[in-house]
Amino acid sequence: MESLNDTTWEVLLCGTDLPQSLLALALSRSGKKVLHIDKNDYYGGAEAAFSLQEAEAWVEKINSCESRHLGWKWQYADFWASIDFHSVLLSFYSDIAYNITLSPHLIYARSNLVPALVSSKVYRQLEFLAVGTWWICGVKEPDLDRGVDEVGNSAKQAEKKVVRRIPGSREDAFADKSISLRATRSLMKVLRGAADPETYPTMISEAGHQSFQNFLESQYMIDPKLQAPLQALTLSPDPPAKTSVAFAVPRLHRHITSIGRFGPGFGAVVPKWGGLAEISQVACRAGAVGGGVYVLKQGIESIDQAHITENHSTSEGANQRHLKIKLQGDNEVKARWIIGTKSTLHSISDWDPPENTMSREVTHLTAIVSSPLTSLFIPPAEGSPPPASVLVVLPPSSLELPKSLDLAEVPAIYLIIHSSDTGECPVGQCTYLFPSCKSNLQSLPAGH
């Protein structure tokens, strides 16, 4: 690090999260002199991926007093195992056999990230795996003719939770025998309208302020039981009554138009070996080839506002002002631009978001289970590649909640399941990923 002292950079980038990593790559390839630093000892920031032991160490650091002064995005973390994995689990599997991501994501074929990965050629050094069938949990209708089951329980008591495939295309809708023909036609009108590039903007302009729930009822006469699958395809973090048409329809459009773009039957992918953290690392390596310099365990301590220097020898032929920056460990550099986020620039920035800025606190749970769940990982269509990720939606109606609770005010729970093909766990196991908004969880009664 000593060689960086008293050096001058055009751009100082803070944090190796995905946005900063892709920006650093673009700047270095355009000939800019880039210094890219991260206060952590790993790449990826909030999208990082860890082995089990690294995850334990990360949890301890998050809960330490040190993290309270680092401006970290995470407020609290915990690590729990049903067995002593150090002595039992890791005796069968290497610690590096696990690669747990902090921020699970699905990359849609129609997302804005895909063109960036293609134009930067980062995709050439990545391996992507298909996201397969979307499932929704529901209650199996009881056999009312029998009235009781084998052990004498009532039909109501004998209800079982089942998962069904969410219809995301015309073929799916007509293949689902549990949906009546009339309901299928109504469902197809919604899917066609959301998929049509000329129709869906009109849907937003005319009914954008409406709740998606009321919109489906008033405009398309969609049965309440079919509203949950459509709501699920939007990945809305809000309950049905609070999800607007302006939010839901563009995401429904993205989902439908993405299907088939990468291959038959699926519309989204996940990067192998750690999700978005893998993309960040590849982008950083490519940026280094382009001339960028990367340094971990380095953050900004302060900026000397009294020492703004003038550089008279610029390629543009004009004077440029440079800031004098003190890094951790008494290292000093100069840079014309400093780029980062609130969490990476907390020590030098007193920026607060505008009052109308919407922000959420998100809770996230990752669980490793000893089951391959092969029945869920079926190809969604003929000719589809074997999926490595599926999504299971738990709508409010599938949860055991008090009868006094209005289900329209309860959000769905999204469960992303990754197989061992993702490189996140050994063969024969799966990872369960539960991201959810804290405010939504607080709307549920205690114990649910």
Tab-separated table of C-alpha atoms in Angstrom:
chain	number	residue	atom	x	y	z
A	1	MET	CA	0.000	0.000	0.000
A	2	GLU	CA	2.998	2.297	0.495
A	3	SER	CA	3.364	2.754	-3.261
A	4	LEU	CA	-0.076	4.419	-3.391
A	5	ASN	CA	0.938	7.270	-1.097
A	6	ASP	CA	0.895	10.678	-2.780
A	7	THR	CA	-0.524	9.204	-5.981
A	8	THR	CA	-3.236	11.017	-7.935
A	9	TRP	CA	-6.348	9.318	-9.267
A	10	GLU	CA	-9.171	10.498	-11.437
A	11	VAL	CA	-11.718	8.390	-9.561
A	12	LEU	CA	-11.707	6.842	-6.092
A	13	LEU	CA	-14.471	4.220	-5.822
A	14	CYS	CA	-15.544	2.983	-2.389
A	15	GLY	CA	-17.100	-0.459	-1.972
A	16	THR	CA	-17.074	-3.561	-4.162
A	17	ASP	CA	-20.853	-3.997	-4.338
A	18	LEU	CA	-22.166	-4.854	-7.791
A	19	PRO	CA	-22.875	-1.248	-8.941
A	20	GLN	CA	-19.434	0.029	-7.910
A	21	SER	CA	-17.672	-2.990	-9.441
A	22	LEU	CA	-19.356	-2.588	-12.831
A	23	LEU	CA	-18.732	1.179	-12.775
A	24	ALA	CA	-15.057	0.656	-11.930
A	25	LEU	CA	-14.751	-1.734	-14.863
A	26	ALA	CA	-16.363	0.747	-17.268
A	27	LEU	CA	-14.166	3.638	-16.066
A	28	SER	CA	-10.923	1.659	-16.234
A	29	ARG	CA	-11.703	0.486	-19.764
A	30	SER	CA	-12.388	4.071	-20.811
A	31	GLY	CA	-8.869	5.038	-19.787
A	32	LYS	CA	-9.632	6.579	-16.401
A	33	LYS	CA	-7.127	6.129	-13.580
A	34	VAL	CA	-9.222	4.287	-10.975
A	35	LEU	CA	-8.482	3.356	-7.369
A	36	HIS	CA	-11.111	0.955	-6.041
A	37	ILE	CA	-11.130	0.322	-2.274
A	38	ASP	CA	-13.264	-1.639	0.174
A	39	LYS	CA	-13.196	-1.491	3.965
A	40	ASN	CA	-14.000	-5.212	4.081
A	41	ASP	CA	-11.570	-8.065	3.506
A	42	TYR	CA	-13.863	-9.636	0.898
A	43	TYR	CA	-15.497	-8.637	-2.382
A	44	GLY	CA	-19.195	-8.055	-2.908
A	45	GLY	CA	-20.287	-5.795	-0.054
A	46	ALA	CA	-23.957	-6.457	0.685
A	47	GLU	CA	-23.976	-9.138	-2.043
A	48	ALA	CA	-21.003	-11.098	-0.640
A	49	ALA	CA	-20.947	-14.895	-0.358
A	50	PHE	CA	-19.296	-16.873	2.460
A	51	SER	CA	-18.324	-20.357	3.530
A	52	LEU	CA	-19.876	-21.493	6.806
A	53	GLN	CA	-16.904	-20.449	8.912
A	54	GLU	CA	-16.678	-17.126	7.097
A	55	ALA	CA	-20.399	-16.631	7.755
A	56	GLU	CA	-19.854	-17.233	11.474
A	57	ALA	CA	-17.036	-14.685	11.539
A	58	TRP	CA	-19.191	-12.207	9.617
A	59	VAL	CA	-22.018	-12.599	12.140
A	60	GLU	CA	-19.647	-11.871	15.016
A	61	LYS	CA	-18.363	-8.771	13.243
A	62	ILE	CA	-21.858	-7.496	12.482
A	63	ASN	CA	-22.843	-7.780	16.125
A	64	SER	CA	-19.646	-6.214	17.410
A	65	CYS	CA	-19.317	-2.613	18.552
A	66	GLU	CA	-16.983	-2.031	15.600
A	67	SER	CA	-19.740	-2.487	13.046
A	68	ARG	CA	-21.848	0.226	14.692
A	69	HIS	CA	-19.228	2.759	13.598
A	70	LEU	CA	-18.627	1.393	10.112
A	71	GLY	CA	-21.954	2.415	8.588
A	72	TRP	CA	-22.774	-1.178	7.627
A	73	LYS	CA	-26.110	-1.901	6.033
A	74	TRP	CA	-26.659	-4.824	8.395
A	75	GLN	CA	-27.893	-4.144	11.926
A	76	TYR	CA	-27.988	-7.615	13.441
A	77	ALA	CA	-27.107	-11.181	12.448
A	78	ASP	CA	-27.275	-14.640	13.977
A	79	PHE	CA	-25.882	-18.090	13.199
A	80	TRP	CA	-27.608	-21.243	14.398
A	81	ALA	CA	-27.088	-24.951	13.762
A	82	SER	CA	-29.117	-27.900	14.964
A	83	ILE	CA	-25.886	-29.854	15.404
A	84	ASP	CA	-22.276	-29.012	16.076
A	85	PHE	CA	-21.287	-28.596	12.433
A	86	HIS	CA	-17.634	-28.104	13.316
A	87	SER	CA	-17.354	-31.651	14.629
A	88	VAL	CA	-20.075	-33.458	12.658
A	89	LEU	CA	-21.093	-31.644	9.476
A	90	LEU	CA	-17.616	-30.509	8.497
A	91	SER	CA	-16.241	-33.995	9.116
A	92	PHE	CA	-18.208	-35.075	6.043
A	93	TYR	CA	-18.073	-31.893	3.988
A	94	SER	CA	-15.355	-29.299	3.510
A	95	ASP	CA	-16.143	-25.812	4.776
A	96	ILE	CA	-15.595	-24.448	1.262
A	97	ALA	CA	-18.323	-26.762	-0.031
A	98	TYR	CA	-20.713	-24.037	1.138
A	99	ASN	CA	-21.031	-20.663	-0.541
A	100	ILE	CA	-23.831	-18.728	1.138
A	101	THR	CA	-24.916	-15.477	-0.485
A	102	LEU	CA	-26.113	-12.516	1.583
A	103	SER	CA	-28.456	-11.180	-1.091
A	104	PRO	CA	-30.254	-13.723	-3.268
A	105	HIS	CA	-31.357	-12.364	-6.634
A	106	LEU	CA	-33.024	-13.567	-9.800
A	107	ILE	CA	-31.701	-12.072	-13.020
A	108	TYR	CA	-34.506	-11.735	-15.539
A	109	ALA	CA	-33.712	-11.968	-19.222
A	110	ARG	CA	-35.361	-8.552	-19.638
A	111	SER	CA	-33.625	-6.920	-16.659
A	112	ASN	CA	-31.388	-3.890	-17.082
A	113	LEU	CA	-28.433	-5.853	-15.720
A	114	VAL	CA	-28.234	-8.197	-18.711
A	115	PRO	CA	-27.190	-5.543	-21.288
A	116	ALA	CA	-24.486	-4.334	-18.862
A	117	LEU	CA	-23.102	-7.868	-18.503
A	118	VAL	CA	-23.130	-8.325	-22.284
A	119	SER	CA	-21.581	-4.981	-23.234
A	120	SER	CA	-18.855	-5.352	-20.599
A	121	LYS	CA	-18.256	-8.975	-21.685
A	122	VAL	CA	-18.305	-9.971	-18.019
A	123	TYR	CA	-20.781	-12.743	-18.844
A	124	ARG	CA	-18.051	-14.664	-20.653
A	125	GLN	CA	-16.369	-15.472	-17.334
A	126	LEU	CA	-19.581	-16.451	-15.547
A	127	GLU	CA	-21.757	-19.527	-15.500
A	128	PHE	CA	-25.499	-18.971	-15.309
A	129	LEU	CA	-28.104	-21.535	-14.269
A	130	ALA	CA	-31.812	-21.602	-15.050
A	131	VAL	CA	-34.530	-20.622	-12.594
A	132	GLY	CA	-37.208	-23.245	-13.069
A	133	THR	CA	-40.834	-23.570	-12.066
A	134	TRP	CA	-42.552	-21.083	-9.773
A	135	TRP	CA	-44.690	-22.802	-7.143
A	136	ILE	CA	-47.423	-21.519	-4.855
A	137	CYS	CA	-48.460	-23.134	-1.610
A	138	GLY	CA	-52.116	-23.734	-0.914
A	139	VAL	CA	-54.516	-25.925	0.977
A	140	LYS	CA	-55.609	-29.152	-0.658
A	141	GLU	CA	-59.371	-29.315	-0.888
A	142	PRO	CA	-60.715	-31.878	1.626
A	143	ASP	CA	-62.650	-34.915	0.518
A	144	LEU	CA	-66.112	-33.857	1.665
A	145	ASP	CA	-67.676	-37.150	0.565
A	146	ARG	CA	-65.573	-39.065	3.060
A	147	GLY	CA	-66.023	-36.512	5.818
A	148	VAL	CA	-63.367	-38.109	7.988
A	149	ASP	CA	-59.907	-39.500	7.357
A	150	GLU	CA	-58.483	-42.875	8.338
A	151	VAL	CA	-57.903	-41.855	11.946
A	152	GLY	CA	-61.285	-40.246	12.464
A	153	ASN	CA	-60.353	-36.583	12.022
A	154	SER	CA	-62.819	-34.239	10.367
A	155	ALA	CA	-62.268	-33.243	6.749
A	156	LYS	CA	-61.365	-29.726	7.856
A	157	GLN	CA	-58.682	-31.090	10.169
A	158	ALA	CA	-57.369	-33.325	7.400
A	159	GLU	CA	-56.541	-30.426	5.080
A	160	LYS	CA	-53.038	-30.647	3.698
A	161	LYS	CA	-50.700	-28.022	2.325
A	162	VAL	CA	-49.709	-28.619	-1.285
A	163	VAL	CA	-47.679	-26.705	-3.849
A	164	ARG	CA	-48.976	-26.051	-7.340
A	165	ARG	CA	-47.304	-24.642	-10.378
A	166	ILE	CA	-47.963	-20.952	-11.040
A	167	PRO	CA	-49.167	-20.469	-14.625
A	168	GLY	CA	-46.905	-17.926	-16.278
A	169	SER	CA	-47.838	-18.481	-19.914
A	170	ARG	CA	-50.743	-19.492	-22.131
A	171	GLU	CA	-49.587	-23.100	-22.180
A	172	ASP	CA	-49.328	-23.221	-18.399
A	173	ALA	CA	-52.794	-21.742	-17.905
A	174	PHE	CA	-54.571	-24.206	-20.192
A	175	ALA	CA	-52.590	-27.171	-18.867
A	176	ASP	CA	-53.724	-26.524	-15.271
A	177	LYS	CA	-56.840	-28.679	-14.850
A	178	SER	CA	-57.606	-27.116	-11.473
A	179	ILE	CA	-58.579	-23.849	-13.213
A	180	SER	CA	-61.965	-23.647	-14.919
A	181	LEU	CA	-62.131	-22.697	-18.593
A	182	ARG	CA	-63.846	-19.399	-17.761
A	183	ALA	CA	-61.184	-18.520	-15.184
A	184	THR	CA	-58.450	-19.518	-17.648
A	185	ARG	CA	-59.793	-17.099	-20.239
A	186	SER	CA	-59.861	-14.259	-17.680
A	187	LEU	CA	-56.339	-15.150	-16.630
A	188	MET	CA	-55.164	-15.102	-20.244
A	189	LYS	CA	-56.586	-11.610	-20.742
A	190	VAL	CA	-54.434	-10.342	-17.897
A	191	LEU	CA	-51.305	-12.114	-19.133
A	192	ARG	CA	-51.810	-10.934	-22.725
A	193	GLY	CA	-52.442	-7.360	-21.627
A	194	ALA	CA	-49.377	-7.279	-19.402
A	195	ALA	CA	-47.189	-8.830	-22.113
A	196	ASP	CA	-48.273	-6.492	-24.920
A	197	PRO	CA	-45.820	-3.555	-25.151
A	198	GLU	CA	-48.642	-1.301	-26.382
A	199	THR	CA	-51.313	-2.384	-23.922
A	200	TYR	CA	-49.510	-2.526	-20.601
A	201	PRO	CA	-48.531	1.194	-20.533
A	202	THR	CA	-52.227	1.994	-20.993
A	203	MET	CA	-53.090	-0.254	-18.056
A	204	ILE	CA	-50.673	1.755	-15.924
A	205	SER	CA	-51.802	5.188	-17.104
A	206	GLU	CA	-55.494	4.418	-16.602
A	207	ALA	CA	-55.367	2.418	-13.363
A	208	GLY	CA	-51.870	2.904	-11.946
A	209	HIS	CA	-53.187	4.315	-8.671
A	210	GLN	CA	-55.494	1.350	-8.056
A	211	SER	CA	-54.499	-1.622	-5.960
A	212	PHE	CA	-53.643	-4.639	-8.082
A	213	GLN	CA	-56.246	-6.607	-6.142
A	214	ASN	CA	-59.105	-4.238	-7.014
A	215	PHE	CA	-57.861	-3.962	-10.586
A	216	LEU	CA	-58.047	-7.725	-11.141
A	217	GLU	CA	-61.521	-7.896	-9.602
A	218	SER	CA	-63.086	-4.905	-11.380
A	219	GLN	CA	-61.435	-5.117	-14.795
A	220	TYR	CA	-60.992	-8.856	-15.334
A	221	MET	CA	-63.300	-10.561	-12.820
A	222	ILE	CA	-60.395	-12.637	-11.561
A	223	ASP	CA	-61.382	-15.091	-8.855
A	224	PRO	CA	-59.669	-14.328	-5.507
A	225	LYS	CA	-57.952	-17.738	-5.599
A	226	LEU	CA	-56.247	-16.787	-8.881
A	227	GLN	CA	-55.148	-13.376	-7.668
A	228	ALA	CA	-52.456	-14.841	-5.399
A	229	PRO	CA	-50.482	-16.453	-8.283
A	230	LEU	CA	-50.603	-13.218	-10.300
A	231	GLN	CA	-49.523	-11.215	-7.259
A	232	ALA	CA	-46.667	-13.694	-6.753
A	233	LEU	CA	-45.304	-13.129	-10.257
A	234	THR	CA	-44.798	-9.449	-9.405
A	235	LEU	CA	-42.561	-10.327	-6.413
A	236	SER	CA	-44.283	-7.541	-4.512
A	237	PRO	CA	-43.050	-7.086	-0.920
A	238	ASP	CA	-46.384	-5.500	-0.041
A	239	PRO	CA	-49.730	-7.157	0.743
A	240	PRO	CA	-52.309	-7.338	-2.076
A	241	ALA	CA	-54.286	-4.332	-0.867
A	242	LYS	CA	-51.155	-2.163	-0.919
A	243	THR	CA	-49.618	-3.341	-4.205
A	244	SER	CA	-50.435	-0.794	-6.899
A	245	VAL	CA	-51.052	-1.463	-10.567
A	246	ALA	CA	-48.154	0.900	-11.339
A	247	PHE	CA	-45.859	-1.455	-9.398
A	248	ALA	CA	-47.338	-4.800	-10.414
A	249	VAL	CA	-47.940	-4.524	-14.167
A	250	PRO	CA	-44.359	-3.583	-15.248
A	251	ARG	CA	-43.014	-6.505	-13.209
A	252	LEU	CA	-45.608	-8.844	-14.618
A	253	HIS	CA	-44.584	-7.623	-18.083
A	254	ARG	CA	-40.926	-8.323	-17.289
A	255	HIS	CA	-41.694	-11.826	-16.075
A	256	ILE	CA	-43.843	-12.841	-19.042
A	257	THR	CA	-41.633	-11.334	-21.756
A	258	SER	CA	-38.496	-12.866	-20.224
A	259	ILE	CA	-39.796	-16.435	-20.581
A	260	GLY	CA	-38.196	-18.162	-23.563
A	261	ARG	CA	-35.607	-15.479	-24.237
A	262	PHE	CA	-32.719	-17.553	-22.862
A	263	GLY	CA	-34.301	-20.929	-23.594
A	264	PRO	CA	-37.607	-22.838	-23.522
A	265	GLY	CA	-39.775	-22.434	-20.448
A	266	PHE	CA	-37.694	-20.179	-18.210
A	267	GLY	CA	-37.088	-16.443	-18.004
A	268	ALA	CA	-34.523	-15.909	-15.257
A	269	VAL	CA	-31.095	-17.170	-14.242
A	270	VAL	CA	-28.819	-17.188	-11.192
A	271	PRO	CA	-25.007	-16.949	-11.310
A	272	LYS	CA	-23.198	-20.041	-10.071
A	273	TRP	CA	-20.759	-19.939	-7.133
A	274	GLY	CA	-22.280	-17.213	-4.992
A	275	GLY	CA	-24.788	-15.173	-6.975
A	276	LEU	CA	-24.103	-11.468	-7.448
A	277	ALA	CA	-20.862	-11.744	-5.441
A	278	GLU	CA	-19.410	-13.774	-8.305
A	279	ILE	CA	-20.331	-11.030	-10.790
A	280	SER	CA	-18.660	-8.411	-8.564
A	281	GLN	CA	-15.441	-10.421	-8.364
A	282	VAL	CA	-15.325	-11.026	-12.111
A	283	ALA	CA	-15.934	-7.328	-12.782
A	284	CYS	CA	-13.150	-6.370	-10.373
A	285	ARG	CA	-10.694	-8.764	-12.023
A	286	ALA	CA	-11.617	-7.438	-15.450
A	287	GLY	CA	-11.211	-3.865	-14.178
A	288	ALA	CA	-7.704	-4.699	-12.942
A	289	VAL	CA	-6.810	-5.947	-16.409
A	290	GLY	CA	-8.048	-2.601	-17.732
A	291	GLY	CA	-5.685	-0.716	-15.422
A	292	GLY	CA	-7.726	-0.265	-12.254
A	293	VAL	CA	-6.123	-0.801	-8.832
A	294	TYR	CA	-8.046	-2.686	-6.136
A	295	VAL	CA	-7.289	-2.647	-2.413
A	296	LEU	CA	-9.298	-4.463	0.265
A	297	LYS	CA	-9.387	-3.551	3.974
A	298	GLN	CA	-9.095	0.115	3.076
A	299	GLY	CA	-11.699	2.761	3.781
A	300	ILE	CA	-11.758	6.547	3.815
A	301	GLU	CA	-11.022	8.120	7.189
A	302	SER	CA	-11.248	11.767	6.189
A	303	ILE	CA	-10.960	14.326	3.411
A	304	ASP	CA	-8.751	17.342	3.915
A	305	GLN	CA	-11.031	20.108	2.644
A	306	ALA	CA	-8.297	22.697	3.255
A	307	HIS	CA	-5.950	21.066	0.747
A	308	ILE	CA	-7.626	21.067	-2.650
A	309	THR	CA	-4.844	20.945	-5.201
A	310	GLU	CA	-4.777	22.170	-8.779
A	311	ASN	CA	-3.461	19.882	-11.502
A	312	HIS	CA	-2.262	21.917	-14.512
A	313	SER	CA	-1.069	19.008	-16.659
A	314	THR	CA	-4.291	17.388	-17.759
A	315	SER	CA	-5.096	15.755	-21.072
A	316	GLU	CA	-8.050	18.105	-21.431
A	317	GLY	CA	-5.746	21.108	-21.183
A	318	ALA	CA	-7.639	22.653	-18.241
A	319	ASN	CA	-7.005	22.862	-14.515
A	320	GLN	CA	-8.536	20.096	-12.387
A	321	ARG	CA	-9.172	20.190	-8.668
A	322	HIS	CA	-8.176	17.151	-6.592
A	323	LEU	CA	-9.147	16.254	-3.053
A	324	LYS	CA	-6.594	15.073	-0.531
A	325	ILE	CA	-7.913	11.872	1.049
A	326	LYS	CA	-6.695	10.025	4.125
A	327	LEU	CA	-7.218	6.275	4.026
A	328	GLN	CA	-6.958	3.762	6.838
A	329	GLY	CA	-3.391	3.197	8.031
A	330	ASP	CA	-2.215	6.772	7.443
A	331	ASN	CA	-2.183	6.365	3.676
A	332	GLU	CA	-2.910	9.484	1.656
A	333	VAL	CA	-3.996	9.803	-1.957
A	334	LYS	CA	-5.518	12.465	-4.183
A	335	ALA	CA	-8.565	12.045	-6.384
A	336	ARG	CA	-10.738	14.242	-8.540
A	337	TRP	CA	-13.926	12.246	-7.911
A	338	ILE	CA	-15.057	10.125	-4.972
A	339	ILE	CA	-17.903	7.697	-5.651
A	340	GLY	CA	-19.687	5.449	-3.179
A	341	THR	CA	-22.880	4.819	-1.264
A	342	LYS	CA	-24.086	6.131	2.068
A	343	SER	CA	-22.757	3.020	3.817
A	344	THR	CA	-19.311	3.246	2.196
A	345	LEU	CA	-18.932	7.020	2.609
A	346	HIS	CA	-20.503	7.311	6.065
A	347	SER	CA	-17.328	8.737	7.625
A	348	ILE	CA	-17.208	11.729	5.276
A	349	SER	CA	-20.836	12.254	4.290
A	350	ASP	CA	-23.780	13.656	6.207
A	351	TRP	CA	-26.165	12.958	3.321
A	352	ASP	CA	-29.727	12.107	4.229
A	353	PRO	CA	-32.325	10.895	1.722
A	354	PRO	CA	-35.157	13.267	0.789
A	355	GLU	CA	-38.317	12.941	2.836
A	356	ASN	CA	-40.227	11.368	-0.061
A	357	THR	CA	-37.577	8.666	-0.589
A	358	MET	CA	-38.993	5.200	0.069
A	359	SER	CA	-36.755	2.865	2.044
A	360	ARG	CA	-37.298	-0.501	3.655
A	361	GLU	CA	-35.676	-2.588	6.304
A	362	VAL	CA	-35.226	-6.113	4.988
A	363	THR	CA	-34.791	-9.289	6.987
A	364	HIS	CA	-33.121	-12.291	5.417
A	365	LEU	CA	-32.879	-15.929	6.470
A	366	THR	CA	-30.708	-18.573	4.833
A	367	ALA	CA	-31.237	-22.211	5.803
A	368	ILE	CA	-29.352	-25.310	4.692
A	369	VAL	CA	-31.462	-28.474	4.608
A	370	SER	CA	-30.428	-32.098	4.132
A	371	SER	CA	-32.726	-32.866	1.237
A	372	PRO	CA	-32.287	-32.449	-2.549
A	373	LEU	CA	-36.049	-31.725	-3.034
A	374	THR	CA	-35.851	-33.261	-6.502
A	375	SER	CA	-39.641	-33.076	-6.978
A	376	LEU	CA	-39.426	-29.272	-7.165
A	377	PHE	CA	-36.540	-29.097	-9.638
A	378	ILE	CA	-38.366	-30.272	-12.731
A	379	PRO	CA	-37.844	-28.649	-16.164
A	380	PRO	CA	-40.656	-26.111	-16.753
A	381	ALA	CA	-41.030	-27.063	-20.417
A	382	GLU	CA	-39.867	-29.572	-22.968
A	383	GLY	CA	-36.284	-28.817	-23.956
A	384	SER	CA	-35.633	-26.686	-20.853
A	385	PRO	CA	-32.297	-27.124	-19.040
A	386	PRO	CA	-32.429	-28.680	-15.561
A	387	PRO	CA	-33.219	-25.825	-13.155
A	388	ALA	CA	-30.866	-25.041	-10.280
A	389	SER	CA	-33.253	-22.597	-8.598
A	390	VAL	CA	-36.990	-22.529	-7.989
A	391	LEU	CA	-39.277	-20.122	-6.209
A	392	VAL	CA	-42.042	-21.110	-3.790
A	393	VAL	CA	-44.603	-18.499	-2.760
A	394	LEU	CA	-46.473	-18.732	0.538
A	395	PRO	CA	-49.547	-16.497	0.154
A	396	PRO	CA	-51.381	-15.269	3.263
A	397	SER	CA	-54.108	-17.899	2.737
A	398	SER	CA	-51.533	-20.678	3.206
A	399	LEU	CA	-50.316	-19.335	6.561
A	400	GLU	CA	-51.828	-20.264	9.917
A	401	LEU	CA	-53.050	-16.834	10.975
A	402	PRO	CA	-55.800	-15.620	13.328
A	403	LYS	CA	-59.206	-15.420	11.668
A	404	SER	CA	-59.524	-11.808	12.784
A	405	LEU	CA	-56.604	-10.815	10.559
A	406	ASP	CA	-57.432	-9.324	7.145
A	407	LEU	CA	-55.452	-11.416	4.650
A	408	ALA	CA	-55.452	-8.508	2.202
A	409	GLU	CA	-53.178	-6.705	4.663
A	410	VAL	CA	-50.671	-9.579	4.989
A	411	PRO	CA	-47.758	-9.924	2.528
A	412	ALA	CA	-46.764	-13.133	0.804
A	413	ILE	CA	-43.544	-14.893	1.752
A	414	TYR	CA	-41.132	-15.730	-1.058
A	415	LEU	CA	-38.886	-18.743	-0.673
A	416	ILE	CA	-35.998	-19.114	-3.126
A	417	ILE	CA	-34.576	-22.644	-3.147
A	418	HIS	CA	-31.170	-23.418	-4.676
A	419	SER	CA	-29.944	-26.913	-5.454
A	420	SER	CA	-26.375	-28.112	-5.077
A	421	ASP	CA	-25.828	-27.308	-8.771
A	422	THR	CA	-25.413	-23.649	-7.764
A	423	GLY	CA	-22.235	-24.542	-5.862
A	424	GLU	CA	-23.753	-23.195	-2.643
A	425	CYS	CA	-24.023	-26.554	-0.853
A	426	PRO	CA	-22.946	-30.205	-1.275
A	427	VAL	CA	-24.886	-32.767	-3.303
A	428	GLY	CA	-27.984	-33.987	-1.491
A	429	GLN	CA	-28.658	-30.642	0.188
A	430	CYS	CA	-30.468	-27.393	-0.666
A	431	THR	CA	-30.333	-23.801	0.489
A	432	TYR	CA	-33.518	-21.976	1.446
A	433	LEU	CA	-33.399	-18.196	1.034
A	434	PHE	CA	-36.089	-16.062	2.712
A	435	PRO	CA	-35.880	-12.326	1.973
A	436	SER	CA	-38.694	-10.246	3.482
A	437	CYS	CA	-39.429	-6.684	4.521
A	438	LYS	CA	-39.199	-6.067	8.249
A	439	SER	CA	-42.232	-3.808	8.205
A	440	ASN	CA	-44.271	-6.610	6.642
A	441	LEU	CA	-43.152	-9.134	9.218
A	442	GLN	CA	-44.135	-6.727	11.970
A	443	SER	CA	-47.691	-6.748	10.657
A	444	LEU	CA	-47.994	-10.419	11.638
A	445	PRO	CA	-48.978	-11.434	15.170
A	446	ALA	CA	-46.242	-12.577	17.512
A	447	GLY	CA	-45.232	-16.178	16.979
A	448	HIS	CA	-46.229	-16.358	13.307
